[in-house]
Amino acid sequence: MNRNIAIRILKEELATTLLKTYSVTQFCDALGITRSVFYSRYSSMPDLFSDAIQHEIHQHFLDYRDYDTEQIIYAYLKQIDRTRLFYINVYHLASKNASRHICQDISNAFFKEMQTHLFNSDYSNNHIKGFTSVLFSHVTDWLAHGHKKNALDIYNEVRFMLPSNA
């Protein structure tokens, strides 16, 4: 199973309509693989969701590596806003499966990417962990409440914590 293709198919599947359920069987049918192939890589759908979002975060930081922190954060919030159904579905489907560990995995992935981005700055790991945790909290709250705000609203809520010109 090609990871990039699997993530692309997952994004297509979860970006069309608000879903109440989405199973391994549905995903395998869409990708054209057997369940055993799925389970050879992932232990559950939440593990796939986590991998997909961590991949998105990593790719975003690669694409924006030459930008400052504020631009990176705002661009990522706009990306979430543009693909809101995917993120809302992942949030709700993962919550239904009682898989809170993926929140920690995603938060850690964002922290690691931000830590790499700010490697040569004066910001400590504690400061980076603090603002990435607050940002993650705002994003999950945004998704939990049906995206009633837009990317700029969320950005303005967290902007004061972000390192400037870094």
mmCIF file of the C-alpha atoms, coordinates in Angstrom:
data_MODEL
# 
_entry.id   MODEL 
# 
loop_
_atom_site.group_PDB 
_atom_site.id 
_atom_site.type_symbol 
_atom_site.label_atom_id 
_atom_site.label_alt_id 
_atom_site.label_comp_id 
_atom_site.label_asym_id 
_atom_site.label_entity_id 
_atom_site.label_seq_id 
_atom_site.pdbx_PDB_ins_code 
_atom_site.Cartn_x 
_atom_site.Cartn_y 
_atom_site.Cartn_z 
_atom_site.occupancy 
_atom_site.B_iso_or_equiv 
_atom_site.pdbx_formal_charge 
_atom_site.auth_seq_id 
_atom_site.auth_comp_id 
_atom_site.auth_asym_id 
_atom_site.auth_atom_id 
_atom_site.pdbx_PDB_model_num 
ATOM 1   C CA . MET A 1 1   ? 0.000   0.000  0.000  1.00 0.00 ? 1   MET A CA 1 
ATOM 2   C CA . ASN A 1 2   ? 1.477   3.309  -1.113 1.00 0.00 ? 2   ASN A CA 1 
ATOM 3   C CA . ARG A 1 3   ? 1.187   5.800  1.754  1.00 0.00 ? 3   ARG A CA 1 
ATOM 4   C CA . ASN A 1 4   ? 0.737   8.885  -0.450 1.00 0.00 ? 4   ASN A CA 1 
ATOM 5   C CA . ILE A 1 5   ? -2.012  7.245  -2.501 1.00 0.00 ? 5   ILE A CA 1 
ATOM 6   C CA . ALA A 1 6   ? -3.723  5.964  0.650  1.00 0.00 ? 6   ALA A CA 1 
ATOM 7   C CA . ILE A 1 7   ? -3.724  9.448  2.183  1.00 0.00 ? 7   ILE A CA 1 
ATOM 8   C CA . ARG A 1 8   ? -4.997  11.019 -1.050 1.00 0.00 ? 8   ARG A CA 1 
ATOM 9   C CA . ILE A 1 9   ? -7.863  8.489  -1.229 1.00 0.00 ? 9   ILE A CA 1 
ATOM 10  C CA . LEU A 1 10  ? -8.702  9.056  2.442  1.00 0.00 ? 10  LEU A CA 1 
ATOM 11  C CA . LYS A 1 11  ? -8.835  12.815 1.874  1.00 0.00 ? 11  LYS A CA 1 
ATOM 12  C CA . GLU A 1 12  ? -11.091 12.352 -1.149 1.00 0.00 ? 12  GLU A CA 1 
ATOM 13  C CA . GLU A 1 13  ? -13.386 10.000 0.752  1.00 0.00 ? 13  GLU A CA 1 
ATOM 14  C CA . LEU A 1 14  ? -13.704 12.232 3.812  1.00 0.00 ? 14  LEU A CA 1 
ATOM 15  C CA . ALA A 1 15  ? -13.980 15.545 1.959  1.00 0.00 ? 15  ALA A CA 1 
ATOM 16  C CA . THR A 1 16  ? -17.288 14.993 0.166  1.00 0.00 ? 16  THR A CA 1 
ATOM 17  C CA . THR A 1 17  ? -19.914 14.993 2.903  1.00 0.00 ? 17  THR A CA 1 
ATOM 18  C CA . LEU A 1 18  ? -20.229 14.911 6.682  1.00 0.00 ? 18  LEU A CA 1 
ATOM 19  C CA . LEU A 1 19  ? -19.971 11.261 7.716  1.00 0.00 ? 19  LEU A CA 1 
ATOM 20  C CA . LYS A 1 20  ? -21.331 9.493  10.764 1.00 0.00 ? 20  LYS A CA 1 
ATOM 21  C CA . THR A 1 21  ? -19.238 6.372  10.145 1.00 0.00 ? 21  THR A CA 1 
ATOM 22  C CA . TYR A 1 22  ? -16.369 5.317  7.932  1.00 0.00 ? 22  TYR A CA 1 
ATOM 23  C CA . SER A 1 23  ? -14.993 1.810  8.136  1.00 0.00 ? 23  SER A CA 1 
ATOM 24  C CA . VAL A 1 24  ? -11.827 -0.022 7.228  1.00 0.00 ? 24  VAL A CA 1 
ATOM 25  C CA . THR A 1 25  ? -13.879 -1.933 4.648  1.00 0.00 ? 25  THR A CA 1 
ATOM 26  C CA . GLN A 1 26  ? -15.057 1.290  2.995  1.00 0.00 ? 26  GLN A CA 1 
ATOM 27  C CA . PHE A 1 27  ? -11.509 2.606  2.866  1.00 0.00 ? 27  PHE A CA 1 
ATOM 28  C CA . CYS A 1 28  ? -10.128 -0.671 1.507  1.00 0.00 ? 28  CYS A CA 1 
ATOM 29  C CA . ASP A 1 29  ? -12.813 -0.765 -1.190 1.00 0.00 ? 29  ASP A CA 1 
ATOM 30  C CA . ALA A 1 30  ? -11.988 2.810  -2.228 1.00 0.00 ? 30  ALA A CA 1 
ATOM 31  C CA . LEU A 1 31  ? -8.265  2.055  -2.337 1.00 0.00 ? 31  LEU A CA 1 
ATOM 32  C CA . GLY A 1 32  ? -8.672  -1.374 -3.932 1.00 0.00 ? 32  GLY A CA 1 
ATOM 33  C CA . ILE A 1 33  ? -6.847  -3.320 -1.231 1.00 0.00 ? 33  ILE A CA 1 
ATOM 34  C CA . THR A 1 34  ? -7.778  -6.057 1.204  1.00 0.00 ? 34  THR A CA 1 
ATOM 35  C CA . ARG A 1 35  ? -8.301  -5.513 4.899  1.00 0.00 ? 35  ARG A CA 1 
ATOM 36  C CA . SER A 1 36  ? -5.204  -7.597 5.651  1.00 0.00 ? 36  SER A CA 1 
ATOM 37  C CA . VAL A 1 37  ? -3.079  -5.141 3.657  1.00 0.00 ? 37  VAL A CA 1 
ATOM 38  C CA . PHE A 1 38  ? -4.615  -2.280 5.650  1.00 0.00 ? 38  PHE A CA 1 
ATOM 39  C CA . TYR A 1 39  ? -3.942  -4.009 8.965  1.00 0.00 ? 39  TYR A CA 1 
ATOM 40  C CA . SER A 1 40  ? -0.356  -4.762 7.985  1.00 0.00 ? 40  SER A CA 1 
ATOM 41  C CA . ARG A 1 41  ? 0.281   -0.995 8.152  1.00 0.00 ? 41  ARG A CA 1 
ATOM 42  C CA . TYR A 1 42  ? -2.359  0.399  10.547 1.00 0.00 ? 42  TYR A CA 1 
ATOM 43  C CA . SER A 1 43  ? -4.016  -1.014 13.640 1.00 0.00 ? 43  SER A CA 1 
ATOM 44  C CA . SER A 1 44  ? -7.217  1.015  13.177 1.00 0.00 ? 44  SER A CA 1 
ATOM 45  C CA . MET A 1 45  ? -8.823  3.867  11.263 1.00 0.00 ? 45  MET A CA 1 
ATOM 46  C CA . PRO A 1 46  ? -7.705  6.419  13.878 1.00 0.00 ? 46  PRO A CA 1 
ATOM 47  C CA . ASP A 1 47  ? -4.112  5.340  13.211 1.00 0.00 ? 47  ASP A CA 1 
ATOM 48  C CA . LEU A 1 48  ? -4.664  6.089  9.518  1.00 0.00 ? 48  LEU A CA 1 
ATOM 49  C CA . PHE A 1 49  ? -6.265  9.450  10.393 1.00 0.00 ? 49  PHE A CA 1 
ATOM 50  C CA . SER A 1 50  ? -3.286  10.301 12.583 1.00 0.00 ? 50  SER A CA 1 
ATOM 51  C CA . ASP A 1 51  ? -0.809  9.305  9.887  1.00 0.00 ? 51  ASP A CA 1 
ATOM 52  C CA . ALA A 1 52  ? -2.667  11.369 7.276  1.00 0.00 ? 52  ALA A CA 1 
ATOM 53  C CA . ILE A 1 53  ? -2.704  14.525 9.383  1.00 0.00 ? 53  ILE A CA 1 
ATOM 54  C CA . GLN A 1 54  ? 0.903   14.101 10.471 1.00 0.00 ? 54  GLN A CA 1 
ATOM 55  C CA . HIS A 1 55  ? 1.797   13.758 6.781  1.00 0.00 ? 55  HIS A CA 1 
ATOM 56  C CA . GLU A 1 56  ? -0.171  16.956 6.031  1.00 0.00 ? 56  GLU A CA 1 
ATOM 57  C CA . ILE A 1 57  ? 1.685   18.821 8.774  1.00 0.00 ? 57  ILE A CA 1 
ATOM 58  C CA . HIS A 1 58  ? 5.073   17.605 7.584  1.00 0.00 ? 58  HIS A CA 1 
ATOM 59  C CA . GLN A 1 59  ? 4.293   18.466 3.960  1.00 0.00 ? 59  GLN A CA 1 
ATOM 60  C CA . HIS A 1 60  ? 3.029   21.902 4.963  1.00 0.00 ? 60  HIS A CA 1 
ATOM 61  C CA . PHE A 1 61  ? 6.244   22.708 6.800  1.00 0.00 ? 61  PHE A CA 1 
ATOM 62  C CA . LEU A 1 62  ? 8.279   21.504 3.821  1.00 0.00 ? 62  LEU A CA 1 
ATOM 63  C CA . ASP A 1 63  ? 6.267   23.692 1.461  1.00 0.00 ? 63  ASP A CA 1 
ATOM 64  C CA . TYR A 1 64  ? 6.573   26.739 3.754  1.00 0.00 ? 64  TYR A CA 1 
ATOM 65  C CA . ARG A 1 65  ? 10.108  26.228 5.070  1.00 0.00 ? 65  ARG A CA 1 
ATOM 66  C CA . ASP A 1 66  ? 11.239  29.632 3.794  1.00 0.00 ? 66  ASP A CA 1 
ATOM 67  C CA . TYR A 1 67  ? 8.396   31.545 5.459  1.00 0.00 ? 67  TYR A CA 1 
ATOM 68  C CA . ASP A 1 68  ? 8.209   33.013 8.938  1.00 0.00 ? 68  ASP A CA 1 
ATOM 69  C CA . THR A 1 69  ? 6.233   31.355 11.715 1.00 0.00 ? 69  THR A CA 1 
ATOM 70  C CA . GLU A 1 70  ? 3.194   33.618 11.465 1.00 0.00 ? 70  GLU A CA 1 
ATOM 71  C CA . GLN A 1 71  ? 2.895   32.929 7.731  1.00 0.00 ? 71  GLN A CA 1 
ATOM 72  C CA . ILE A 1 72  ? 3.255   29.182 8.284  1.00 0.00 ? 72  ILE A CA 1 
ATOM 73  C CA . ILE A 1 73  ? 0.541   29.105 10.950 1.00 0.00 ? 73  ILE A CA 1 
ATOM 74  C CA . TYR A 1 74  ? -1.882  31.287 9.011  1.00 0.00 ? 74  TYR A CA 1 
ATOM 75  C CA . ALA A 1 75  ? -1.351  29.246 5.828  1.00 0.00 ? 75  ALA A CA 1 
ATOM 76  C CA . TYR A 1 76  ? -1.999  26.008 7.730  1.00 0.00 ? 76  TYR A CA 1 
ATOM 77  C CA . LEU A 1 77  ? -5.187  27.415 9.249  1.00 0.00 ? 77  LEU A CA 1 
ATOM 78  C CA . LYS A 1 78  ? -6.321  28.431 5.754  1.00 0.00 ? 78  LYS A CA 1 
ATOM 79  C CA . GLN A 1 79  ? -5.552  24.905 4.542  1.00 0.00 ? 79  GLN A CA 1 
ATOM 80  C CA . ILE A 1 80  ? -7.723  23.460 7.315  1.00 0.00 ? 80  ILE A CA 1 
ATOM 81  C CA . ASP A 1 81  ? -10.455 25.939 6.388  1.00 0.00 ? 81  ASP A CA 1 
ATOM 82  C CA . ARG A 1 82  ? -10.282 24.958 2.690  1.00 0.00 ? 82  ARG A CA 1 
ATOM 83  C CA . THR A 1 83  ? -10.479 21.239 3.490  1.00 0.00 ? 83  THR A CA 1 
ATOM 84  C CA . ARG A 1 84  ? -12.794 21.606 6.456  1.00 0.00 ? 84  ARG A CA 1 
ATOM 85  C CA . LEU A 1 85  ? -14.953 18.532 5.755  1.00 0.00 ? 85  LEU A CA 1 
ATOM 86  C CA . PHE A 1 86  ? -11.912 16.280 5.833  1.00 0.00 ? 86  PHE A CA 1 
ATOM 87  C CA . TYR A 1 87  ? -10.762 17.680 9.179  1.00 0.00 ? 87  TYR A CA 1 
ATOM 88  C CA . ILE A 1 88  ? -14.246 17.739 10.713 1.00 0.00 ? 88  ILE A CA 1 
ATOM 89  C CA . ASN A 1 89  ? -14.829 14.133 9.654  1.00 0.00 ? 89  ASN A CA 1 
ATOM 90  C CA . VAL A 1 90  ? -11.479 13.026 11.061 1.00 0.00 ? 90  VAL A CA 1 
ATOM 91  C CA . TYR A 1 91  ? -12.199 14.842 14.315 1.00 0.00 ? 91  TYR A CA 1 
ATOM 92  C CA . HIS A 1 92  ? -15.648 13.284 14.759 1.00 0.00 ? 92  HIS A CA 1 
ATOM 93  C CA . LEU A 1 93  ? -14.779 9.809  13.495 1.00 0.00 ? 93  LEU A CA 1 
ATOM 94  C CA . ALA A 1 94  ? -11.707 9.616  15.714 1.00 0.00 ? 94  ALA A CA 1 
ATOM 95  C CA . SER A 1 95  ? -13.745 10.835 18.691 1.00 0.00 ? 95  SER A CA 1 
ATOM 96  C CA . LYS A 1 96  ? -16.341 8.127  18.110 1.00 0.00 ? 96  LYS A CA 1 
ATOM 97  C CA . ASN A 1 97  ? -13.627 5.513  18.214 1.00 0.00 ? 97  ASN A CA 1 
ATOM 98  C CA . ALA A 1 98  ? -12.443 6.873  21.572 1.00 0.00 ? 98  ALA A CA 1 
ATOM 99  C CA . SER A 1 99  ? -8.961  7.350  20.137 1.00 0.00 ? 99  SER A CA 1 
ATOM 100 C CA . ARG A 1 100 ? -7.688  10.346 21.998 1.00 0.00 ? 100 ARG A CA 1 
ATOM 101 C CA . HIS A 1 101 ? -4.098  9.181  21.515 1.00 0.00 ? 101 HIS A CA 1 
ATOM 102 C CA . ILE A 1 102 ? -4.149  10.566 17.986 1.00 0.00 ? 102 ILE A CA 1 
ATOM 103 C CA . CYS A 1 103 ? -4.569  14.060 19.396 1.00 0.00 ? 103 CYS A CA 1 
ATOM 104 C CA . GLN A 1 104 ? -1.292  13.649 21.223 1.00 0.00 ? 104 GLN A CA 1 
ATOM 105 C CA . ASP A 1 105 ? 0.384   12.203 18.110 1.00 0.00 ? 105 ASP A CA 1 
ATOM 106 C CA . ILE A 1 106 ? -0.784  15.126 15.977 1.00 0.00 ? 106 ILE A CA 1 
ATOM 107 C CA . SER A 1 107 ? 0.145   17.706 18.598 1.00 0.00 ? 107 SER A CA 1 
ATOM 108 C CA . ASN A 1 108 ? 3.609   16.151 18.919 1.00 0.00 ? 108 ASN A CA 1 
ATOM 109 C CA . ALA A 1 109 ? 4.066   16.142 15.134 1.00 0.00 ? 109 ALA A CA 1 
ATOM 110 C CA . PHE A 1 110 ? 3.208   19.833 14.981 1.00 0.00 ? 110 PHE A CA 1 
ATOM 111 C CA . PHE A 1 111 ? 5.575   20.554 17.870 1.00 0.00 ? 111 PHE A CA 1 
ATOM 112 C CA . LYS A 1 112 ? 8.438   18.662 16.187 1.00 0.00 ? 112 LYS A CA 1 
ATOM 113 C CA . GLU A 1 113 ? 7.949   20.496 12.895 1.00 0.00 ? 113 GLU A CA 1 
ATOM 114 C CA . MET A 1 114 ? 7.792   23.839 14.683 1.00 0.00 ? 114 MET A CA 1 
ATOM 115 C CA . GLN A 1 115 ? 10.846  22.914 16.744 1.00 0.00 ? 115 GLN A CA 1 
ATOM 116 C CA . THR A 1 116 ? 12.767  22.166 13.539 1.00 0.00 ? 116 THR A CA 1 
ATOM 117 C CA . HIS A 1 117 ? 11.549  25.404 11.965 1.00 0.00 ? 117 HIS A CA 1 
ATOM 118 C CA . LEU A 1 118 ? 12.667  27.438 14.996 1.00 0.00 ? 118 LEU A CA 1 
ATOM 119 C CA . PHE A 1 119 ? 15.923  25.543 15.543 1.00 0.00 ? 119 PHE A CA 1 
ATOM 120 C CA . ASN A 1 120 ? 18.171  28.585 15.137 1.00 0.00 ? 120 ASN A CA 1 
ATOM 121 C CA . SER A 1 121 ? 15.904  30.957 17.028 1.00 0.00 ? 121 SER A CA 1 
ATOM 122 C CA . ASP A 1 122 ? 15.970  32.114 20.639 1.00 0.00 ? 122 ASP A CA 1 
ATOM 123 C CA . TYR A 1 123 ? 12.777  30.224 21.504 1.00 0.00 ? 123 TYR A CA 1 
ATOM 124 C CA . SER A 1 124 ? 12.952  27.443 24.055 1.00 0.00 ? 124 SER A CA 1 
ATOM 125 C CA . ASN A 1 125 ? 11.269  24.085 23.656 1.00 0.00 ? 125 ASN A CA 1 
ATOM 126 C CA . ASN A 1 126 ? 8.942   25.036 26.518 1.00 0.00 ? 126 ASN A CA 1 
ATOM 127 C CA . HIS A 1 127 ? 7.802   28.151 24.660 1.00 0.00 ? 127 HIS A CA 1 
ATOM 128 C CA . ILE A 1 128 ? 7.347   26.212 21.410 1.00 0.00 ? 128 ILE A CA 1 
ATOM 129 C CA . LYS A 1 129 ? 5.426   23.456 23.224 1.00 0.00 ? 129 LYS A CA 1 
ATOM 130 C CA . GLY A 1 130 ? 3.259   26.076 24.909 1.00 0.00 ? 130 GLY A CA 1 
ATOM 131 C CA . PHE A 1 131 ? 2.118   27.876 21.797 1.00 0.00 ? 131 PHE A CA 1 
ATOM 132 C CA . THR A 1 132 ? 1.728   24.681 19.742 1.00 0.00 ? 132 THR A CA 1 
ATOM 133 C CA . SER A 1 133 ? -0.481  23.252 22.514 1.00 0.00 ? 133 SER A CA 1 
ATOM 134 C CA . VAL A 1 134 ? -2.617  26.394 22.592 1.00 0.00 ? 134 VAL A CA 1 
ATOM 135 C CA . LEU A 1 135 ? -2.857  26.416 18.807 1.00 0.00 ? 135 LEU A CA 1 
ATOM 136 C CA . PHE A 1 136 ? -3.838  22.735 18.754 1.00 0.00 ? 136 PHE A CA 1 
ATOM 137 C CA . SER A 1 137 ? -6.470  23.394 21.415 1.00 0.00 ? 137 SER A CA 1 
ATOM 138 C CA . HIS A 1 138 ? -7.971  26.242 19.378 1.00 0.00 ? 138 HIS A CA 1 
ATOM 139 C CA . VAL A 1 139 ? -8.026  24.138 16.206 1.00 0.00 ? 139 VAL A CA 1 
ATOM 140 C CA . THR A 1 140 ? -9.719  21.161 17.888 1.00 0.00 ? 140 THR A CA 1 
ATOM 141 C CA . ASP A 1 141 ? -12.272 23.501 19.455 1.00 0.00 ? 141 ASP A CA 1 
ATOM 142 C CA . TRP A 1 142 ? -12.841 25.056 16.018 1.00 0.00 ? 142 TRP A CA 1 
ATOM 143 C CA . LEU A 1 143 ? -13.458 21.608 14.491 1.00 0.00 ? 143 LEU A CA 1 
ATOM 144 C CA . ALA A 1 144 ? -15.624 20.434 17.384 1.00 0.00 ? 144 ALA A CA 1 
ATOM 145 C CA . HIS A 1 145 ? -17.972 23.370 16.950 1.00 0.00 ? 145 HIS A CA 1 
ATOM 146 C CA . GLY A 1 146 ? -18.540 22.919 13.253 1.00 0.00 ? 146 GLY A CA 1 
ATOM 147 C CA . HIS A 1 147 ? -16.121 25.486 11.893 1.00 0.00 ? 147 HIS A CA 1 
ATOM 148 C CA . LYS A 1 148 ? -18.227 28.491 12.927 1.00 0.00 ? 148 LYS A CA 1 
ATOM 149 C CA . LYS A 1 149 ? -15.170 30.738 12.757 1.00 0.00 ? 149 LYS A CA 1 
ATOM 150 C CA . ASN A 1 150 ? -12.770 31.176 9.872  1.00 0.00 ? 150 ASN A CA 1 
ATOM 151 C CA . ALA A 1 151 ? -8.992  30.807 9.671  1.00 0.00 ? 151 ALA A CA 1 
ATOM 152 C CA . LEU A 1 152 ? -8.388  34.497 10.340 1.00 0.00 ? 152 LEU A CA 1 
ATOM 153 C CA . ASP A 1 153 ? -10.442 34.356 13.566 1.00 0.00 ? 153 ASP A CA 1 
ATOM 154 C CA . ILE A 1 154 ? -8.377  31.453 14.887 1.00 0.00 ? 154 ILE A CA 1 
ATOM 155 C CA . TYR A 1 155 ? -5.142  33.097 13.762 1.00 0.00 ? 155 TYR A CA 1 
ATOM 156 C CA . ASN A 1 156 ? -6.044  36.313 15.595 1.00 0.00 ? 156 ASN A CA 1 
ATOM 157 C CA . GLU A 1 157 ? -6.781  34.319 18.761 1.00 0.00 ? 157 GLU A CA 1 
ATOM 158 C CA . VAL A 1 158 ? -3.306  32.755 18.819 1.00 0.00 ? 158 VAL A CA 1 
ATOM 159 C CA . ARG A 1 159 ? -1.159  35.334 17.012 1.00 0.00 ? 159 ARG A CA 1 
ATOM 160 C CA . PHE A 1 160 ? -0.006  37.050 20.211 1.00 0.00 ? 160 PHE A CA 1 
ATOM 161 C CA . MET A 1 161 ? 1.777   33.830 21.276 1.00 0.00 ? 161 MET A CA 1 
ATOM 162 C CA . LEU A 1 162 ? 3.614   33.209 18.021 1.00 0.00 ? 162 LEU A CA 1 
ATOM 163 C CA . PRO A 1 163 ? 7.280   34.000 17.587 1.00 0.00 ? 163 PRO A CA 1 
ATOM 164 C CA . SER A 1 164 ? 7.575   37.041 15.369 1.00 0.00 ? 164 SER A CA 1 
ATOM 165 C CA . ASN A 1 165 ? 10.031  37.174 12.486 1.00 0.00 ? 165 ASN A CA 1 
ATOM 166 C CA . ALA A 1 166 ? 11.188  33.615 13.147 1.00 0.00 ? 166 ALA A CA 1 
# 
